[in-house]
C-alpha positions as a printed NumPy array, in Angstrom:
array([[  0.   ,   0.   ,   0.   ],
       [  1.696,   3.124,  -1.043],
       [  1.428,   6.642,  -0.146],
       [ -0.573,   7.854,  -3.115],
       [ -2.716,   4.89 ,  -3.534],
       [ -4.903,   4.393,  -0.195],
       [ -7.707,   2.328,  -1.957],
       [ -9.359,   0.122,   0.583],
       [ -9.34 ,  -2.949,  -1.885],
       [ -5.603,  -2.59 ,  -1.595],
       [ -5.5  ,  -2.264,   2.253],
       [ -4.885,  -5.939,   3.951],
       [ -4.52 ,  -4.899,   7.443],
       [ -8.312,  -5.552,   9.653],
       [-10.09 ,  -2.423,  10.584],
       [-10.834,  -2.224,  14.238],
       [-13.692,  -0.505,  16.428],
       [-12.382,  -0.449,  19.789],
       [-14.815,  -0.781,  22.817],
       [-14.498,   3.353,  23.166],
       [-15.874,   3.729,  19.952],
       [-18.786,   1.044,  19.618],
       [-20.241,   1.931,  22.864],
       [-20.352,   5.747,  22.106],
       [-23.627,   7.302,  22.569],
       [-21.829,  10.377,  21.018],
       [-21.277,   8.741,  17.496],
       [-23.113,   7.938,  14.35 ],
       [-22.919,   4.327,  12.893],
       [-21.187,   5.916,  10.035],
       [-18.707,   7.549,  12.104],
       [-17.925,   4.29 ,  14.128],
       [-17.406,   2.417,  10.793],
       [-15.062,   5.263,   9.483],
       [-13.286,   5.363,  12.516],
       [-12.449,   1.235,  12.009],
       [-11.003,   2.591,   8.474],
       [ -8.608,   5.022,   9.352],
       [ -7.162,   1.95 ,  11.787],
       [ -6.787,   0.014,   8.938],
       [ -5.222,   3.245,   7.156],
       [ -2.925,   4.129,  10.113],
       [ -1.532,   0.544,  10.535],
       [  1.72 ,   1.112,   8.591],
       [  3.215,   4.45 ,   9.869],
       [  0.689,   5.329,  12.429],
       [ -1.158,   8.232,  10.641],
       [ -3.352,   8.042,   7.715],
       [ -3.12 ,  10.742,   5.182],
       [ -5.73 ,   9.633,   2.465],
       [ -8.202,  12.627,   1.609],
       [-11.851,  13.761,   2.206],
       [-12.44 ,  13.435,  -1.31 ],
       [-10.475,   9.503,  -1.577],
       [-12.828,   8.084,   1.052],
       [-15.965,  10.43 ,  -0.741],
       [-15.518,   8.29 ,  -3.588],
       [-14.571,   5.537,  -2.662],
       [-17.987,   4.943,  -0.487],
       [-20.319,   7.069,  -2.425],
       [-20.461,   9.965,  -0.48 ],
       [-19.938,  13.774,  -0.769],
       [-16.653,  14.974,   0.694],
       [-18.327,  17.104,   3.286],
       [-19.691,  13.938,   4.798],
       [-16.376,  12.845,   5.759],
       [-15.634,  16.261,   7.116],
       [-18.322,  16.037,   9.442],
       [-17.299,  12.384,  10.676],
       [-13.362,  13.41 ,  11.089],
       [-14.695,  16.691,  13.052],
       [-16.717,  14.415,  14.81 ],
       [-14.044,  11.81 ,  16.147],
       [-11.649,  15.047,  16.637],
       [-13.926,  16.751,  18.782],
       [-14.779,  13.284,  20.863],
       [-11.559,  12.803,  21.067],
       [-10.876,   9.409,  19.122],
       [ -8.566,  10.562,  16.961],
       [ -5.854,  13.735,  16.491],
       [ -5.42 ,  15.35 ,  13.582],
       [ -2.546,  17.971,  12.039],
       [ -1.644,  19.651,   8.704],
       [  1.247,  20.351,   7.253],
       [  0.809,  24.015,   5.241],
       [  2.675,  25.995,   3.148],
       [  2.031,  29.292,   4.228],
       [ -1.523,  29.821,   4.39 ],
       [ -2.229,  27.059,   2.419],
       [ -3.023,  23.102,   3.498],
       [ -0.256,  21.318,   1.662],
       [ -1.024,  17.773,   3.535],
       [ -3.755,  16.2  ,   6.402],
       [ -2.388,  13.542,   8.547],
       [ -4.984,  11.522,  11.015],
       [ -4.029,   9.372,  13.97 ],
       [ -5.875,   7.279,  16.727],
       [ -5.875,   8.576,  20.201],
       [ -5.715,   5.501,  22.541],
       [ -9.126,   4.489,  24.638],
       [ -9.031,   3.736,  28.355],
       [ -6.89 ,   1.124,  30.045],
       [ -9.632,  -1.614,  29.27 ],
       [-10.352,  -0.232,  25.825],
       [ -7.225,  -0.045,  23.622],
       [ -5.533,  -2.066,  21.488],
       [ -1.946,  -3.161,  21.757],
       [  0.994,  -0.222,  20.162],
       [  4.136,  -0.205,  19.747],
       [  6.913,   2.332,  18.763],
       [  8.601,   2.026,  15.649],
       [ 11.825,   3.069,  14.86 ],
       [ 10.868,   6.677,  14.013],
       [  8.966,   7.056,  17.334],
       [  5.13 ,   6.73 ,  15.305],
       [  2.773,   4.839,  17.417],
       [  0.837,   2.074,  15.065],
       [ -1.251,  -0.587,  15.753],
       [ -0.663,  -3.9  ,  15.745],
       [ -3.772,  -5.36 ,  13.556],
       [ -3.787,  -8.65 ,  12.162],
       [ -3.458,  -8.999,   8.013],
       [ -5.777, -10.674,   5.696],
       [ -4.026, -12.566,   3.494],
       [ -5.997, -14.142,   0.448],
       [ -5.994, -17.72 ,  -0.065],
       [ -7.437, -20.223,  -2.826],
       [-10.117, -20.917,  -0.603],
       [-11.212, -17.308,   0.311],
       [ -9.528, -14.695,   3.134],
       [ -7.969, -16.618,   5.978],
       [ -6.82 , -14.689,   8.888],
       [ -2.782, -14.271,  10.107],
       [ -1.894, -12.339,  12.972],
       [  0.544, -10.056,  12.375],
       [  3.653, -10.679,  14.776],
       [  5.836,  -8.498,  16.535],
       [  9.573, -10.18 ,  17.227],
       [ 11.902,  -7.992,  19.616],
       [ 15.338,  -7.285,  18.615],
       [ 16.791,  -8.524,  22.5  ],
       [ 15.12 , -12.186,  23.234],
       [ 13.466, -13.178,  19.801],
       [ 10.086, -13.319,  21.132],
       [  7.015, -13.124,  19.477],
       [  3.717, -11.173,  20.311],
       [  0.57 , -12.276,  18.587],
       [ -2.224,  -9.533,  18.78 ],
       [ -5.422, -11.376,  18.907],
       [ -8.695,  -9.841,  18.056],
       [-12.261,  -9.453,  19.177],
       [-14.846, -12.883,  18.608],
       [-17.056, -12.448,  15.609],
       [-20.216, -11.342,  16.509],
       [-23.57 , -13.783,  17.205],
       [-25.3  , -14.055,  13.742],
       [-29.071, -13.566,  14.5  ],
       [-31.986, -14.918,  12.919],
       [-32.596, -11.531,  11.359],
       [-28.998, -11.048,  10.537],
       [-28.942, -14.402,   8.534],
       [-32.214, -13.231,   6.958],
       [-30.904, -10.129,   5.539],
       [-27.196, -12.324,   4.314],
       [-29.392, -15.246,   3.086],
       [-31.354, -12.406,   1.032],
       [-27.903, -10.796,  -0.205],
       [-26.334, -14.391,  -1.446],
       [-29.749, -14.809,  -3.627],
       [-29.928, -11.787,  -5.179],
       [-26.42 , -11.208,  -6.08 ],
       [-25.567, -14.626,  -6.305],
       [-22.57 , -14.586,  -3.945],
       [-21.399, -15.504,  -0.398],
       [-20.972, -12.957,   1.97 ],
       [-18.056, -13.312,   3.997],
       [-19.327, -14.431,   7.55 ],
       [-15.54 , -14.424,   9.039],
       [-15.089, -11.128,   8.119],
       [-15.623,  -8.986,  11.656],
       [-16.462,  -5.551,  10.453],
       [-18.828,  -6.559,   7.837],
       [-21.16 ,  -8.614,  10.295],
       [-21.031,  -5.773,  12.914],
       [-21.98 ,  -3.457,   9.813],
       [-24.437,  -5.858,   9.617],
       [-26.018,  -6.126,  12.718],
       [-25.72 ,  -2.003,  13.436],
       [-27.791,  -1.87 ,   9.71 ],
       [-30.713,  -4.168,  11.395],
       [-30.498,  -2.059,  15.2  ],
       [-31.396,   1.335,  12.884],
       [-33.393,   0.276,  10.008],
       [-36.45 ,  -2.706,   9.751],
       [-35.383,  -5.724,   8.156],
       [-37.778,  -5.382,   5.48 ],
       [-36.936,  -2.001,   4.392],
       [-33.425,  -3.697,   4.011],
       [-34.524,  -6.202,   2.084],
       [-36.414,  -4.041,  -0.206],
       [-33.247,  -1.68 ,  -0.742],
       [-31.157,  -4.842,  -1.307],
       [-34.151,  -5.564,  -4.516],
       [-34.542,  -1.93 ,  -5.227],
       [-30.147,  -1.895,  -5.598],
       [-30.334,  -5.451,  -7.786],
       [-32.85 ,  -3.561, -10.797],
       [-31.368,   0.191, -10.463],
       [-29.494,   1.56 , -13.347],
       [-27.296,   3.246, -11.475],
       [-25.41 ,   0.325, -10.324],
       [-25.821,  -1.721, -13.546],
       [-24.053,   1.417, -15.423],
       [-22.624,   3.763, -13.384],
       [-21.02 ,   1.577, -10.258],
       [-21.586,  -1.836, -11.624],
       [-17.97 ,  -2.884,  -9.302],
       [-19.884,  -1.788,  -6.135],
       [-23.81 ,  -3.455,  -7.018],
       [-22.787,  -6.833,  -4.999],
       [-20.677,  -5.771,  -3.118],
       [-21.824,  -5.924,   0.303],
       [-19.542,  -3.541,   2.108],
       [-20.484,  -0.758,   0.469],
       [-23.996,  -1.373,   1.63 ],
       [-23.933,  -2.469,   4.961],
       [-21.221,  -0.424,   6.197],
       [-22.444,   2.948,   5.173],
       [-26.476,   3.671,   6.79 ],
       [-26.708,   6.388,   4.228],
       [-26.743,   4.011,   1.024],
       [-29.171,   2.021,   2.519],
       [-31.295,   5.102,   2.834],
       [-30.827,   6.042,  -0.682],
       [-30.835,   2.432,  -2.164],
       [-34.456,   1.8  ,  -0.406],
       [-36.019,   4.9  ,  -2.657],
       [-34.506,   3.401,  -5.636],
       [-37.977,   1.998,  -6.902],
       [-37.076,   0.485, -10.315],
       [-40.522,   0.196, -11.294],
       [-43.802,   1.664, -12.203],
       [-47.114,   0.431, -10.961],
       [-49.56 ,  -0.562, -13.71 ],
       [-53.076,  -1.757, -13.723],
       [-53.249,  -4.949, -15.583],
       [-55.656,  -3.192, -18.929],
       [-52.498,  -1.203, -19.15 ],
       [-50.073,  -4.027, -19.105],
       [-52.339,  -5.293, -22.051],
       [-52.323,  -2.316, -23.877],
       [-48.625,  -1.943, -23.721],
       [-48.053,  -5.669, -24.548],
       [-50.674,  -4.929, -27.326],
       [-48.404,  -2.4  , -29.079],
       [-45.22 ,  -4.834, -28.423],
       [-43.436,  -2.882, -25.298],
       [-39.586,  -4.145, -24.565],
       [-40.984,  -3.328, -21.047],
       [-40.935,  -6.624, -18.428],
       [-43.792,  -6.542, -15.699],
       [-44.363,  -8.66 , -12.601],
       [-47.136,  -9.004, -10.236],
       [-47.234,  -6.391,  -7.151],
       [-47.775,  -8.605,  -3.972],
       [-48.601,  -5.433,  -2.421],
       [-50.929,  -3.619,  -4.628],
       [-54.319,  -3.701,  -5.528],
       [-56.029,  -0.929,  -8.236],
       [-59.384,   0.297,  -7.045],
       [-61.697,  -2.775,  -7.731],
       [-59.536,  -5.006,  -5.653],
       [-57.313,  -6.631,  -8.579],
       [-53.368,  -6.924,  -8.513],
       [-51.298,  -4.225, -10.023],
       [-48.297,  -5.008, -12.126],
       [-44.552,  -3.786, -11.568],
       [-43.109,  -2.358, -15.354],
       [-39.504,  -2.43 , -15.319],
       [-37.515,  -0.338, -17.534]])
């Protein structure tokens, strides 16, 4: 991972919400999740320096978003952050994690040039999918090493494995159920929205254009879902239909429509028969 390219698909180190952080009553779900990023970011040298606008468009959101979650996690005191000007001018943005209480933080050490930076353990990809190796620490004096070890993955519910189960079929794809983040995503997605409104924005996201021609690498993938409340939000109003009484179905069909239609569970016209969903 190298200084000018901060993309998240390139970042193997596990993100990490300490205890601090997922208990705050002071913090958004969004800002929790983007805290866990910038430990993934700071892992190497300590700081992260990746931009507003990288991690605007890399989760589909405008840039002042993330300048309300840093100013957020500055002000709460989860993180520090300092610039480097020249003159007047911001030249460069550095971000680094504040350590949590005694019971909260996660192990640190000092590198050579004095940088506090987690110790996080790497994902390393394997034939048979992401496998998990603890990134060791070996001291120059006795040889030993220290394993960091993480949090356990949390419980999946019955209405957690509902929402995967409904995932897997419509994208055809496993999620990744060892992946830590992504099933605390998850399970914060199901404490703040109903489960049916997420399984509607998970149909709504399968149909829309936007996804299928604009940001066709991000449609299945779950992460950018789950892990940001405000794309669910915007995914559930995504309605890629229009409802149709069935005459008008005919008609259409009639005058040979590329349109497709389906049956509305939901809907009934005004004499008590189904309407019909007309896809573009």
């Amino acid at each position: 991972m190298t200084k000018n390219n901060m993309g998240h698909k390139e970042s193997n180190y596990y993100a990490i919400i300490t205890a601090d952080v997922r208990y705050s009553d002071k913090l958004s779900s969004s800002e929790k999740l983007f805290f866990a990023e910038i430990t993934a970011l700071t892992n190497k040298t300590g700081e992260c320096w990746a931009s507003n606008k990288h991690f605007a468009e890399l989760y589909g959101v405008d840039p002042s978003t993330v300048s309300k979650w840093v100013k957020s996690l500055e002000k709460n005191g989860f993180i520090k952050v300092r610039y480097v000007k020249d003159g007047k001018q911001i030249k460069e943005r550095f971000i680094s994690i504040i350590k949590g209480s005694e019971n909260n933080q996660y192990p640190i050490e000092n590198n050579q040039q004095g940088i506090e930076k987690t110790q996080r353990p790497l994902l390393k990809k394997s034939q048979g999918g992401i496998e998990k190796t603890p990134k060791s620490n070996t001291t120059s004096s006795n040889n030993t090493r220290k394993t960091t070890t993480i949090d356990t993955l949390p419980k999946i519910t019955p209405a957690m494995e509902k929402v995967i189960d409904a995932w897997n079929d419509t994208f055809d794809i496993v999620v990744d159920e060892s992946n830590q983040q992504l099933l605390e995503a998850i399970s914060s997605a199901i404490q703040e929205f109903e489960v049916a409104n997420i399984l509607q924005a998970i149909e709504y996201r399968s149909y829309a254009k936007y996804y299928k021609e604009v940001k066709p690498d991000l449609r299945d993938n779950p992460k950018s879902f789950f892990m940001w409340p405000e794309t669910i939000q915007t995914d559930m109003k995504r309605r890629p239909y229009k409802l149709i009484t069935y005459r008008k179905k005919c008609e259409l069909e009639q005058k040979g429509t590329d349109k497709r239609f389906e049956i509305d569970p939901n809907a009934e016209d005004s004499k008590g028969q189904p309407k019909w969903r007309m896809y573009d």
